[in-house]
mmCIF file with all atom_site columns, C-alpha atoms in Angstrom:
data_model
loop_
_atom_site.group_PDB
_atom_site.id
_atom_site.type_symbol
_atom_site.label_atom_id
_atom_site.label_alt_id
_atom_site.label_comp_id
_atom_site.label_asym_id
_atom_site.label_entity_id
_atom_site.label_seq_id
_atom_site.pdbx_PDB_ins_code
_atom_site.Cartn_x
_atom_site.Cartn_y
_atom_site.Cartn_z
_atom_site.occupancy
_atom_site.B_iso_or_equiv
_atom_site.pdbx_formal_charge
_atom_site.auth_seq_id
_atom_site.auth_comp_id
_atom_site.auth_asym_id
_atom_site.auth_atom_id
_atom_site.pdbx_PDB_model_num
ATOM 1  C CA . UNK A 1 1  ? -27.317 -12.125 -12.962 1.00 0.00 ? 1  UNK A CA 1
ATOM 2  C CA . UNK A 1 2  ? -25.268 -14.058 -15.811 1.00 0.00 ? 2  UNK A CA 1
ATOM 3  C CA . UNK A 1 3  ? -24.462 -17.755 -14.306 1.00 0.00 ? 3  UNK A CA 1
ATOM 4  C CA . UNK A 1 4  ? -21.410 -17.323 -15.000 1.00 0.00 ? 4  UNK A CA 1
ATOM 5  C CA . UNK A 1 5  ? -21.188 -14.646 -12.757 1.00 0.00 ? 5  UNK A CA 1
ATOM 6  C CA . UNK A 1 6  ? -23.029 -16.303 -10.002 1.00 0.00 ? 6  UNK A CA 1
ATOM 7  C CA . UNK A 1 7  ? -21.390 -19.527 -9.952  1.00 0.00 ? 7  UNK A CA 1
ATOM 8  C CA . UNK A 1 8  ? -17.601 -17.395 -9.525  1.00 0.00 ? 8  UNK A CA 1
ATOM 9  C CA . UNK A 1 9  ? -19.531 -15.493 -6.595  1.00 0.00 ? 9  UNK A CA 1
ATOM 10 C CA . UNK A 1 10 ? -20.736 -18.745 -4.765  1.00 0.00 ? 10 UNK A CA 1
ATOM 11 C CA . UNK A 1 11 ? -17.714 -19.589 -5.602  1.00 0.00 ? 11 UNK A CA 1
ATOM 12 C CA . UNK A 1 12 ? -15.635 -17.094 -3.697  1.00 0.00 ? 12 UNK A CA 1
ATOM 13 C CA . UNK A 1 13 ? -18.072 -16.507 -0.980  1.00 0.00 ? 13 UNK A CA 1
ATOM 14 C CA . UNK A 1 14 ? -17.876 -20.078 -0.315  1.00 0.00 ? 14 UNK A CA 1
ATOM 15 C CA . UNK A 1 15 ? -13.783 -20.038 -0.016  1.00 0.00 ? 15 UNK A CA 1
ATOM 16 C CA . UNK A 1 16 ? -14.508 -17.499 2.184   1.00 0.00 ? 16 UNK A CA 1
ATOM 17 C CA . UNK A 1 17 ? -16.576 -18.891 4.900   1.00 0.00 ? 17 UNK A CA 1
ATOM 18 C CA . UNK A 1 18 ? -14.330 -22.093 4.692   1.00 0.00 ? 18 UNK A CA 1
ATOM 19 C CA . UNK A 1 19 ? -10.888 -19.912 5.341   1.00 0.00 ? 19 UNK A CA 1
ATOM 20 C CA . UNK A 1 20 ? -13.436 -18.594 8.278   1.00 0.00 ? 20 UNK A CA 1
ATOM 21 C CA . UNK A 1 21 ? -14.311 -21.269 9.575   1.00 0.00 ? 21 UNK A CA 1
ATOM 22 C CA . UNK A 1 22 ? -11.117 -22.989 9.205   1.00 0.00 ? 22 UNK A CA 1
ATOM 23 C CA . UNK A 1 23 ? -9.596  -20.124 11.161  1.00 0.00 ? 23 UNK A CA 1
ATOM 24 C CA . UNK A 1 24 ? -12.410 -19.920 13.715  1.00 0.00 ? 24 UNK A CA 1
ATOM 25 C CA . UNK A 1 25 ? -11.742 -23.525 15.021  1.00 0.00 ? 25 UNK A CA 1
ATOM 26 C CA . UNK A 1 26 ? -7.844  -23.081 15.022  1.00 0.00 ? 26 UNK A CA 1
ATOM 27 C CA . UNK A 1 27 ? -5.708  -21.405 17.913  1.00 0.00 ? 27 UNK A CA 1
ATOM 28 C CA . UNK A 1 28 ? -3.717  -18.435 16.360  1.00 0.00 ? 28 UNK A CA 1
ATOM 29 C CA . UNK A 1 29 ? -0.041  -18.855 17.633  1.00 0.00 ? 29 UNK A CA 1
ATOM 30 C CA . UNK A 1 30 ? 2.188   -15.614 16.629  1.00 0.00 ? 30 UNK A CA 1
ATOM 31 C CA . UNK A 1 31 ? 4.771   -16.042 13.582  1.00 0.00 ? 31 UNK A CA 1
ATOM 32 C CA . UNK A 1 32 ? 6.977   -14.126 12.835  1.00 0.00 ? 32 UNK A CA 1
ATOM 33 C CA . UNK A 1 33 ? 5.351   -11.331 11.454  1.00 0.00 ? 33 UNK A CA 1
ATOM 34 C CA . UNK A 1 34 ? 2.848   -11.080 14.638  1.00 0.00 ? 34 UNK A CA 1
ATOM 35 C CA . UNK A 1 35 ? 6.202   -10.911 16.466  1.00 0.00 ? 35 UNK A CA 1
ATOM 36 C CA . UNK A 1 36 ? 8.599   -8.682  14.146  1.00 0.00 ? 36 UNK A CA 1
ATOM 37 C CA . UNK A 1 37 ? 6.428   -7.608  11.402  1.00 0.00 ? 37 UNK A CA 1
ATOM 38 C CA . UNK A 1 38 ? 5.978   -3.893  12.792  1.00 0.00 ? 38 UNK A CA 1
ATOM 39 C CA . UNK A 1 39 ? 9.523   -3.179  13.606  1.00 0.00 ? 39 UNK A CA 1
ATOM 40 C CA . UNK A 1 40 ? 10.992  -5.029  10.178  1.00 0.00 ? 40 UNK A CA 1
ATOM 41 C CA . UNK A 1 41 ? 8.537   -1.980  8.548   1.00 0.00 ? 41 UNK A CA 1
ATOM 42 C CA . UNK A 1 42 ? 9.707   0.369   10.688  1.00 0.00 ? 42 UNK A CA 1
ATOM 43 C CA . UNK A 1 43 ? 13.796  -0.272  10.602  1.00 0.00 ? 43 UNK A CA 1
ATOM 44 C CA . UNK A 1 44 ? 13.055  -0.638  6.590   1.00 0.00 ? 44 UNK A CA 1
ATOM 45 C CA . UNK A 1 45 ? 11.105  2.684   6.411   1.00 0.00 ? 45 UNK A CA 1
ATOM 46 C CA . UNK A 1 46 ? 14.424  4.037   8.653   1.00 0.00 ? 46 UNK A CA 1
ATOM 47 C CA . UNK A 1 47 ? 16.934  2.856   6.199   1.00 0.00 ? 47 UNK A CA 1
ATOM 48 C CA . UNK A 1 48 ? 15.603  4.134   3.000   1.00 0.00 ? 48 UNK A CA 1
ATOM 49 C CA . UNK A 1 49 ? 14.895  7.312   4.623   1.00 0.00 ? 49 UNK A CA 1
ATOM 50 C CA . UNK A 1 50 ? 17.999  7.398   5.336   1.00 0.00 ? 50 UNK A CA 1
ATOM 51 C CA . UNK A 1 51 ? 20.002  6.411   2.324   1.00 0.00 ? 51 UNK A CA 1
ATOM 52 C CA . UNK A 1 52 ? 17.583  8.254   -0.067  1.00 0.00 ? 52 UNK A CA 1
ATOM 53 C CA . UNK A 1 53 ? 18.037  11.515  2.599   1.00 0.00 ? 53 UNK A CA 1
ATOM 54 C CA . UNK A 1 54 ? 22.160  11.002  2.109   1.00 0.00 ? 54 UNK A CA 1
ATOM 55 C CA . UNK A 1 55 ? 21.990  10.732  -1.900  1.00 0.00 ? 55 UNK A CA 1
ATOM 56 C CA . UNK A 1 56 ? 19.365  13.581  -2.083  1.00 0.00 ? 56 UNK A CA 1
ATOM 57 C CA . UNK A 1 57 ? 21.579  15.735  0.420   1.00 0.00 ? 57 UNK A CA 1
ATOM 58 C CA . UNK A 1 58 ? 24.915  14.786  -1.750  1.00 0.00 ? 58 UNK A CA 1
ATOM 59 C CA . UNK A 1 59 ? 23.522  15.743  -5.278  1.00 0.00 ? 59 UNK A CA 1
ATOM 60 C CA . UNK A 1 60 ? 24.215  19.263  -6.252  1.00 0.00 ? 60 UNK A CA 1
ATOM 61 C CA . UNK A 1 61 ? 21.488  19.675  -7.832  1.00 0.00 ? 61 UNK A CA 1
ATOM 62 C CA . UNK A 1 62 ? 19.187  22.832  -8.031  1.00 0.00 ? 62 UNK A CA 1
ATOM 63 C CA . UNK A 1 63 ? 16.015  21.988  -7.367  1.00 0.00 ? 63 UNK A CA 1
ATOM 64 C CA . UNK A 1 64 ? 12.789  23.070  -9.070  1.00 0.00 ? 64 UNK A CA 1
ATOM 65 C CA . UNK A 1 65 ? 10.228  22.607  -11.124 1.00 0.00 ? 65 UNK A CA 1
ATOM 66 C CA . UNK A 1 66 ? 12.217  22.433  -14.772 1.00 0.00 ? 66 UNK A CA 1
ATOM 67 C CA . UNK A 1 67 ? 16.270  21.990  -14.251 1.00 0.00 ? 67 UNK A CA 1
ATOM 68 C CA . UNK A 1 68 ? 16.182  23.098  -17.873 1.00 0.00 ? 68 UNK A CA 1
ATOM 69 C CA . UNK A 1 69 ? 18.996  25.766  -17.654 1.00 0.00 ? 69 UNK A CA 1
ATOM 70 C CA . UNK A 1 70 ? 19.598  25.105  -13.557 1.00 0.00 ? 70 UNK A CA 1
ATOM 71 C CA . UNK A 1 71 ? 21.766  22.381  -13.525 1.00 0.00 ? 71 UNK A CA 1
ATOM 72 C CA . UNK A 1 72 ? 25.271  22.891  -14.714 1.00 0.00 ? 72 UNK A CA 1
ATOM 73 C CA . UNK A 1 73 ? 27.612  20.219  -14.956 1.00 0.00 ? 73 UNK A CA 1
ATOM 74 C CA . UNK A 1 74 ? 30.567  19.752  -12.782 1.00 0.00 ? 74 UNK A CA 1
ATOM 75 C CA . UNK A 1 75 ? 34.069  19.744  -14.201 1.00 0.00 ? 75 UNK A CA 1
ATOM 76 C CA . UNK A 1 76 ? 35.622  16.406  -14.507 1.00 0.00 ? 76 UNK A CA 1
ATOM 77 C CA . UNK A 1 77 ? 38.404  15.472  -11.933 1.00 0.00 ? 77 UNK A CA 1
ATOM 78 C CA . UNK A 1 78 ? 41.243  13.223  -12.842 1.00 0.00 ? 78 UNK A CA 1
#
């Protein structure tokens, strides 16, 4: 192995066992994303299903694999 190569890999595996250990010898108290982070992702997920559904529902548009010659254009309102 270059030593290039295996000084970054000490390197990392040695930032590694010091975010372990650090982590080890610390009491994990919930944040906010313990506490929320699962329904935030969820009510997000809701809400663009749900305004994506509503534009995809509201276009009049054909659908298929080439519109070429399916979608026609809508006369202009005043």
């Amino acid at each position: 192995m270059f030593p290039v190569a295996r000084a970054a890999q000490s390197l990392v595996a040695r930032g590694i066992q010091h975010t372990a250990v650090r982590q080890a010898h610390h009491k994990h108290e919930p944040n906010f994303h313990d506490k929320y982070g699962t329904m935030v992702l969820l009510g997000g997920a809701a809400v663009f299903s749900a305004v994506w559904g509503y534009v995809f529902t509201r276009l009049n548009i054909a659908w298929g694999f080439s519109p070429v010659g399916r979608v026609t254009p809508r006369e202009w309102r005043e």
